[in-house]
mmCIF file of C-alpha atoms and ligand atoms in Angstrom:
data_model
loop_
_atom_site.group_PDB
_atom_site.id
_atom_site.type_symbol
_atom_site.label_atom_id
_atom_site.label_comp_id
_atom_site.label_asym_id
_atom_site.label_seq_id
_atom_site.Cartn_x
_atom_site.Cartn_y
_atom_site.Cartn_z
ATOM 1 C CA MET A 15 -77.647 34.100 23.639
ATOM 2 C CA LYS A 16 -74.725 31.622 22.941
ATOM 3 C CA ASN A 17 -72.244 34.901 24.423
ATOM 4 C CA ALA A 18 -74.378 35.036 27.441
ATOM 5 C CA ILE A 19 -74.247 31.435 28.681
ATOM 6 C CA LEU A 20 -70.685 31.385 27.670
ATOM 7 C CA THR A 21 -70.218 34.159 30.029
ATOM 8 C CA LEU A 22 -72.239 32.490 32.668
ATOM 9 C CA ALA A 23 -69.933 29.567 32.635
ATOM 10 C CA VAL A 24 -66.938 31.462 32.803
ATOM 11 C CA VAL A 25 -68.580 33.448 35.550
ATOM 12 C CA ILE A 26 -69.523 29.585 37.643
ATOM 13 C CA ALA A 27 -66.096 28.658 36.536
ATOM 14 C CA MET A 28 -64.513 31.387 38.387
ATOM 15 C CA THR A 29 -66.627 31.480 40.828
ATOM 16 C CA THR A 30 -65.747 27.675 42.474
ATOM 17 C CA LEU A 31 -62.310 28.139 41.505
ATOM 18 C CA ALA A 32 -62.112 30.953 44.557
ATOM 19 C CA ASN A 33 -64.513 29.170 46.592
ATOM 20 C CA ALA A 34 -61.723 26.103 46.511
ATOM 21 C CA GLN A 35 -59.107 28.379 46.946
ATOM 22 C CA GLN A 36 -60.957 30.141 50.003
ATOM 23 C CA LYS A 37 -61.310 26.762 52.128
ATOM 24 C CA GLY A 38 -59.008 26.040 55.394
ATOM 25 C CA ASP A 39 -59.195 27.932 58.795
ATOM 26 C CA PRO A 40 -58.078 31.280 58.384
ATOM 27 C CA LYS A 41 -56.832 31.100 61.683
ATOM 28 C CA GLU A 42 -53.778 28.909 60.357
ATOM 29 C CA THR A 43 -51.823 31.929 59.229
ATOM 30 C CA GLU A 44 -52.860 34.547 62.123
ATOM 31 C CA LEU A 45 -50.292 35.039 64.574
ATOM 32 C CA TRP A 46 -50.827 36.489 67.905
ATOM 33 C CA THR A 47 -47.094 36.466 69.608
ATOM 34 C CA PRO A 48 -45.174 38.209 70.359
ATOM 35 C CA VAL A 49 -47.021 41.289 70.629
ATOM 36 C CA PRO A 50 -44.996 44.708 69.657
ATOM 37 C CA VAL A 51 -43.751 46.783 72.112
ATOM 38 C CA LYS A 52 -45.568 49.708 72.399
ATOM 39 C CA VAL A 53 -43.531 52.788 71.695
ATOM 40 C CA ASP A 54 -44.918 56.633 71.475
ATOM 41 C CA PRO A 55 -43.392 57.977 68.460
ATOM 42 C CA GLY A 56 -43.582 60.886 69.026
ATOM 43 C CA ASN A 57 -43.331 63.620 66.257
ATOM 44 C CA ALA A 58 -40.488 66.151 64.264
ATOM 45 C CA GLN A 59 -39.443 67.528 67.956
ATOM 46 C CA LYS A 60 -40.061 65.034 70.426
ATOM 47 C CA ALA A 61 -38.072 61.098 69.978
ATOM 48 C CA PRO A 62 -39.880 58.266 70.113
ATOM 49 C CA SER A 63 -40.214 56.644 73.938
ATOM 50 C CA ASP A 64 -37.781 53.932 73.420
ATOM 51 C CA ALA A 65 -35.086 55.892 72.116
ATOM 52 C CA ILE A 66 -31.883 57.470 73.909
ATOM 53 C CA VAL A 67 -32.101 61.079 73.329
ATOM 54 C CA LEU A 68 -27.855 61.995 72.204
ATOM 55 C CA PHE A 69 -28.756 65.872 72.354
ATOM 56 C CA ASP A 70 -32.120 67.407 73.597
ATOM 57 C CA GLY A 71 -30.673 70.690 73.133
ATOM 58 C CA THR A 72 -29.155 71.679 75.861
ATOM 59 C CA ASN A 73 -25.803 70.176 77.114
ATOM 60 C CA LEU A 74 -23.199 67.875 75.464
ATOM 61 C CA ASP A 75 -23.786 65.398 78.458
ATOM 62 C CA LYS A 76 -23.700 62.130 76.583
ATOM 63 C CA TRP A 77 -20.333 63.471 74.293
ATOM 64 C CA ILE A 78 -16.583 62.826 75.154
ATOM 65 C CA SER A 79 -13.855 64.924 73.107
ATOM 66 C CA PRO A 80 -11.389 61.431 72.269
ATOM 67 C CA LYS A 81 -8.788 63.893 71.796
ATOM 68 C CA THR A 82 -8.708 64.738 75.814
ATOM 69 C CA GLY A 83 -11.265 62.527 77.089
ATOM 70 C CA GLY A 84 -12.855 65.215 78.598
ATOM 71 C CA ALA A 85 -15.550 66.934 77.615
ATOM 72 C CA ALA A 86 -16.680 67.450 74.226
ATOM 73 C CA PRO A 87 -15.872 71.421 73.746
ATOM 74 C CA TRP A 88 -18.006 72.284 70.801
ATOM 75 C CA VAL A 89 -20.149 74.967 71.253
ATOM 76 C CA VAL A 90 -23.896 74.818 72.669
ATOM 77 C CA GLU A 91 -26.386 77.868 71.503
ATOM 78 C CA ASN A 92 -29.806 78.015 70.504
ATOM 79 C CA GLY A 93 -30.914 74.185 71.370
ATOM 80 C CA ALA A 94 -28.211 73.524 68.601
ATOM 81 C CA PHE A 95 -24.388 72.889 68.643
ATOM 82 C CA THR A 96 -21.547 73.724 66.258
ATOM 83 C CA VAL A 97 -18.232 72.662 65.439
ATOM 84 C CA LYS A 98 -15.391 74.067 67.360
ATOM 85 C CA PRO A 99 -12.913 74.017 64.610
ATOM 86 C CA GLY A 100 -9.500 72.091 65.566
ATOM 87 C CA THR A 101 -11.333 70.806 69.195
ATOM 88 C CA GLY A 102 -11.609 67.362 67.054
ATOM 89 C CA ASP A 103 -14.361 64.927 66.562
ATOM 90 C CA ILE A 104 -16.478 64.460 69.318
ATOM 91 C CA ARG A 105 -18.047 61.067 70.198
ATOM 92 C CA THR A 106 -20.694 59.580 72.312
ATOM 93 C CA LYS A 107 -20.088 57.715 75.645
ATOM 94 C CA GLU A 108 -22.199 55.221 75.120
ATOM 95 C CA LYS A 109 -21.275 52.328 72.690
ATOM 96 C CA PHE A 110 -23.763 51.366 69.899
ATOM 97 C CA ALA A 111 -24.121 48.485 67.409
ATOM 98 C CA ASP A 112 -27.148 47.882 65.335
ATOM 99 C CA CYS A 113 -29.341 51.111 65.650
ATOM 100 C CA GLN A 114 -32.013 53.764 64.018
ATOM 101 C CA LEU A 115 -30.298 57.081 64.292
ATOM 102 C CA HIS A 116 -32.433 60.840 63.709
ATOM 103 C CA ILE A 117 -29.618 63.603 63.435
ATOM 104 C CA GLU A 118 -30.377 67.052 62.230
ATOM 105 C CA TRP A 119 -27.545 69.091 60.646
ATOM 106 C CA ARG A 120 -27.357 72.777 59.153
ATOM 107 C CA THR A 121 -24.214 74.139 56.965
ATOM 108 C CA PRO A 122 -23.107 77.343 58.072
ATOM 109 C CA ALA A 123 -25.165 80.233 55.955
ATOM 110 C CA GLY A 124 -22.634 82.786 54.023
ATOM 111 C CA ILE A 125 -20.303 79.624 53.318
ATOM 112 C CA LYS A 126 -17.287 79.974 51.440
ATOM 113 C CA GLY A 127 -15.135 77.590 50.134
ATOM 114 C CA GLU A 128 -15.784 74.536 47.725
ATOM 115 C CA GLY A 129 -15.593 70.588 47.607
ATOM 116 C CA GLN A 130 -14.976 68.824 50.039
ATOM 117 C CA ASP A 131 -13.817 72.499 51.833
ATOM 118 C CA ARG A 132 -17.449 73.480 52.018
ATOM 119 C CA GLY A 133 -19.307 72.971 54.944
ATOM 120 C CA ASN A 134 -17.666 69.213 55.496
ATOM 121 C CA SER A 135 -18.233 67.082 58.526
ATOM 122 C CA GLY A 136 -19.543 63.503 58.821
ATOM 123 C CA ILE A 137 -21.296 61.282 61.235
ATOM 124 C CA PHE A 138 -19.245 58.175 61.681
ATOM 125 C CA PHE A 139 -21.067 55.069 62.452
ATOM 126 C CA MET A 140 -18.971 52.712 65.033
ATOM 127 C CA GLU A 141 -17.050 55.421 65.036
ATOM 128 C CA GLN A 142 -15.251 54.631 61.669
ATOM 129 C CA TYR A 143 -18.018 54.183 59.004
ATOM 130 C CA GLU A 144 -18.306 57.616 57.674
ATOM 131 C CA LEU A 145 -21.871 59.864 56.604
ATOM 132 C CA GLN A 146 -20.883 62.583 54.735
ATOM 133 C CA VAL A 147 -22.086 66.012 55.940
ATOM 134 C CA LEU A 148 -21.619 68.543 53.397
ATOM 135 C CA ASP A 149 -22.523 71.344 51.800
ATOM 136 C CA ASN A 150 -24.144 70.350 48.185
ATOM 137 C CA TYR A 151 -26.743 71.995 47.207
ATOM 138 C CA THR A 152 -24.824 73.407 43.768
ATOM 139 C CA ASN A 153 -21.465 72.322 45.369
ATOM 140 C CA LYS A 154 -19.542 70.292 43.050
ATOM 141 C CA THR A 155 -16.995 67.406 44.315
ATOM 142 C CA TYR A 156 -16.550 63.568 43.935
ATOM 143 C CA VAL A 157 -20.241 62.014 44.065
ATOM 144 C CA ASN A 158 -18.907 59.263 46.464
ATOM 145 C CA GLY A 159 -18.145 62.344 48.727
ATOM 146 C CA GLN A 160 -21.118 64.467 48.611
ATOM 147 C CA ALA A 161 -23.472 64.715 51.087
ATOM 148 C CA GLY A 162 -25.524 61.555 51.673
ATOM 149 C CA SER A 163 -22.581 59.517 50.743
ATOM 150 C CA ILE A 164 -20.794 57.124 52.556
ATOM 151 C CA TYR A 165 -17.746 58.246 52.261
ATOM 152 C CA LYS A 166 -15.364 57.037 49.030
ATOM 153 C CA GLN A 167 -18.255 54.053 49.204
ATOM 154 C CA ALA A 168 -21.360 54.712 47.439
ATOM 155 C CA ILE A 169 -22.504 57.845 46.111
ATOM 156 C CA PRO A 170 -26.009 58.723 46.999
ATOM 157 C CA LEU A 171 -29.011 57.754 45.253
ATOM 158 C CA VAL A 172 -30.220 61.338 44.687
ATOM 159 C CA ASN A 173 -29.205 65.024 45.558
ATOM 160 C CA ALA A 174 -31.679 65.823 48.264
ATOM 161 C CA CYS A 175 -30.068 68.732 49.728
ATOM 162 C CA ARG A 176 -30.955 71.603 51.370
ATOM 163 C CA PRO A 177 -29.142 74.983 50.758
ATOM 164 C CA GLU A 178 -26.394 76.336 52.860
ATOM 165 C CA GLY A 179 -27.829 77.901 56.646
ATOM 166 C CA GLU A 180 -31.057 75.610 56.406
ATOM 167 C CA TRP A 181 -31.252 72.637 58.863
ATOM 168 C CA GLN A 182 -31.513 69.322 57.192
ATOM 169 C CA THR A 183 -32.147 65.435 58.674
ATOM 170 C CA TYR A 184 -30.845 61.789 57.920
ATOM 171 C CA ASP A 185 -32.703 59.019 59.300
ATOM 172 C CA VAL A 186 -30.361 56.129 59.420
ATOM 173 C CA ILE A 187 -30.791 52.300 59.896
ATOM 174 C CA PHE A 188 -27.443 50.660 60.463
ATOM 175 C CA THR A 189 -26.786 47.325 60.940
ATOM 176 C CA ALA A 190 -23.198 46.488 62.426
ATOM 177 C CA PRO A 191 -20.633 43.836 60.934
ATOM 178 C CA ARG A 192 -20.284 40.369 62.427
ATOM 179 C CA PHE A 193 -17.167 38.782 63.140
ATOM 180 C CA ASN A 194 -15.891 35.496 63.934
ATOM 181 C CA ALA A 195 -13.963 34.159 67.115
ATOM 182 C CA ASP A 196 -10.778 34.985 64.473
ATOM 183 C CA GLY A 197 -11.841 37.908 63.867
ATOM 184 C CA SER A 198 -12.618 37.238 60.338
ATOM 185 C CA LEU A 199 -15.340 39.244 58.801
ATOM 186 C CA ALA A 200 -19.065 37.022 59.392
ATOM 187 C CA SER A 201 -21.192 39.826 57.853
ATOM 188 C CA PRO A 202 -20.235 43.314 56.745
ATOM 189 C CA ALA A 203 -21.951 46.306 57.964
ATOM 190 C CA ARG A 204 -25.306 47.481 56.195
ATOM 191 C CA ILE A 205 -26.764 51.028 55.915
ATOM 192 C CA THR A 206 -30.490 52.490 55.153
ATOM 193 C CA VAL A 207 -30.268 56.498 54.433
ATOM 194 C CA LEU A 208 -33.087 58.641 54.190
ATOM 195 C CA GLN A 209 -31.682 62.659 53.504
ATOM 196 C CA ASN A 210 -34.440 64.851 54.208
ATOM 197 C CA ASN A 211 -37.456 62.433 54.309
ATOM 198 C CA VAL A 212 -35.819 60.857 50.502
ATOM 199 C CA LEU A 213 -34.044 57.513 50.218
ATOM 200 C CA VAL A 214 -30.241 58.189 49.236
ATOM 201 C CA GLN A 215 -28.887 54.918 50.564
ATOM 202 C CA ASN A 216 -30.932 51.668 50.116
ATOM 203 C CA ASN A 217 -29.408 48.794 52.435
ATOM 204 C CA PHE A 218 -25.921 49.752 51.071
ATOM 205 C CA THR A 219 -23.195 47.214 52.144
ATOM 206 C CA LEU A 220 -20.265 48.885 53.102
ATOM 207 C CA LYS A 221 -16.416 47.662 52.410
ATOM 208 C CA GLY A 222 -15.378 48.264 55.728
ATOM 209 C CA LYS A 223 -13.939 51.425 57.810
ATOM 210 C CA THR A 224 -13.878 54.538 55.745
ATOM 211 C CA GLU A 225 -10.494 55.621 54.248
ATOM 212 C CA TYR A 226 -9.643 58.718 53.445
ATOM 213 C CA ILE A 227 -6.777 56.932 50.636
ATOM 214 C CA GLY A 228 -7.071 52.886 49.478
ATOM 215 C CA GLN A 229 -9.305 50.409 49.686
ATOM 216 C CA PRO A 230 -11.242 50.042 53.253
ATOM 217 C CA THR A 231 -10.928 47.060 54.978
ATOM 218 C CA TYR A 232 -12.897 45.497 57.743
ATOM 219 C CA THR A 233 -10.963 44.989 61.244
ATOM 220 C CA ALA A 234 -12.614 43.060 63.635
ATOM 221 C CA HIS A 235 -14.627 45.497 66.901
ATOM 222 C CA GLY A 236 -17.152 44.970 69.333
ATOM 223 C CA PRO A 237 -20.163 47.815 69.239
ATOM 224 C CA LEU A 238 -18.426 51.657 69.414
ATOM 225 C CA GLY A 239 -19.153 54.988 69.980
ATOM 226 C CA ILE A 240 -21.479 57.670 67.674
ATOM 227 C CA GLN A 241 -18.738 59.940 66.377
ATOM 228 C CA LEU A 242 -19.048 63.657 64.506
ATOM 229 C CA GLN A 243 -16.297 64.984 62.593
ATOM 230 C CA ASP A 244 -14.308 68.469 63.383
ATOM 231 C CA HIS A 245 -13.367 69.053 59.785
ATOM 232 C CA GLY A 246 -12.627 72.921 60.119
ATOM 233 C CA HIS A 247 -16.061 73.782 59.598
ATOM 234 C CA LYS A 248 -18.677 75.327 62.062
ATOM 235 C CA VAL A 249 -21.190 72.965 60.714
ATOM 236 C CA SER A 250 -24.795 72.715 63.433
ATOM 237 C CA TYR A 251 -26.734 69.275 65.147
ATOM 238 C CA ARG A 252 -29.708 69.279 66.883
ATOM 239 C CA ASN A 253 -32.156 66.890 67.470
ATOM 240 C CA ILE A 254 -30.345 63.703 68.029
ATOM 241 C CA TRP A 255 -31.568 60.037 69.351
ATOM 242 C CA ILE A 256 -30.959 56.653 68.633
ATOM 243 C CA ARG A 257 -32.332 53.514 68.993
ATOM 244 C CA ASN A 258 -30.859 50.238 69.847
ATOM 245 C CA LEU A 259 -32.059 47.300 67.350
HETATM 246 MG MG1 MG B 347 -16.456 64.417 56.201
#
């Protein structure tokens, strides 16, 4: 009986407390504007309705060769395009800063070589910050240079690679660096990367421009292109779209 009274007292006390917390108008914390713009999210084959399609499977009209200033010379075939070794990188005509990028890539089936010499390419944000593309399903290399790494800066959180010859996806949120009027760094670039839907970079703060040798540093710049690397290997790409943020 004593226990029952005690239990009842506790229940009454808790109910009173809950009621006290619910006092006030819930509308005070509701926001009704600004209303988010409606976007058709698309699907695995179709880009979101507000995205800029950078490659739709048919041509490289959105890309140029920085080397020649002319048309991008890589090979378009079967809804994808492939690096033409020796022709150099290709770059978007349009310039970007903060963005969301979706890109699919594939290292060649029957690939030879090891370490960095195995299906190497890369995606350069703002023409200088490289997200590595490499076959690392079983291929060993320095870990800040494997697929999913921010080259020579950030090791991927996990190895989410698929085998050579299979299509893989990167979904990237990139925040551009900001610079002061005097050219000094106001805020560094940041990047989040999902490889094959698995988080491999979580809001990593970049140390500067990608460097093969030595420490990275920043040099002030405005919006620049997305650039794909010709590292001499026949890596393919398809279904590329970008959203300005
Ligand atoms: Mg590379």
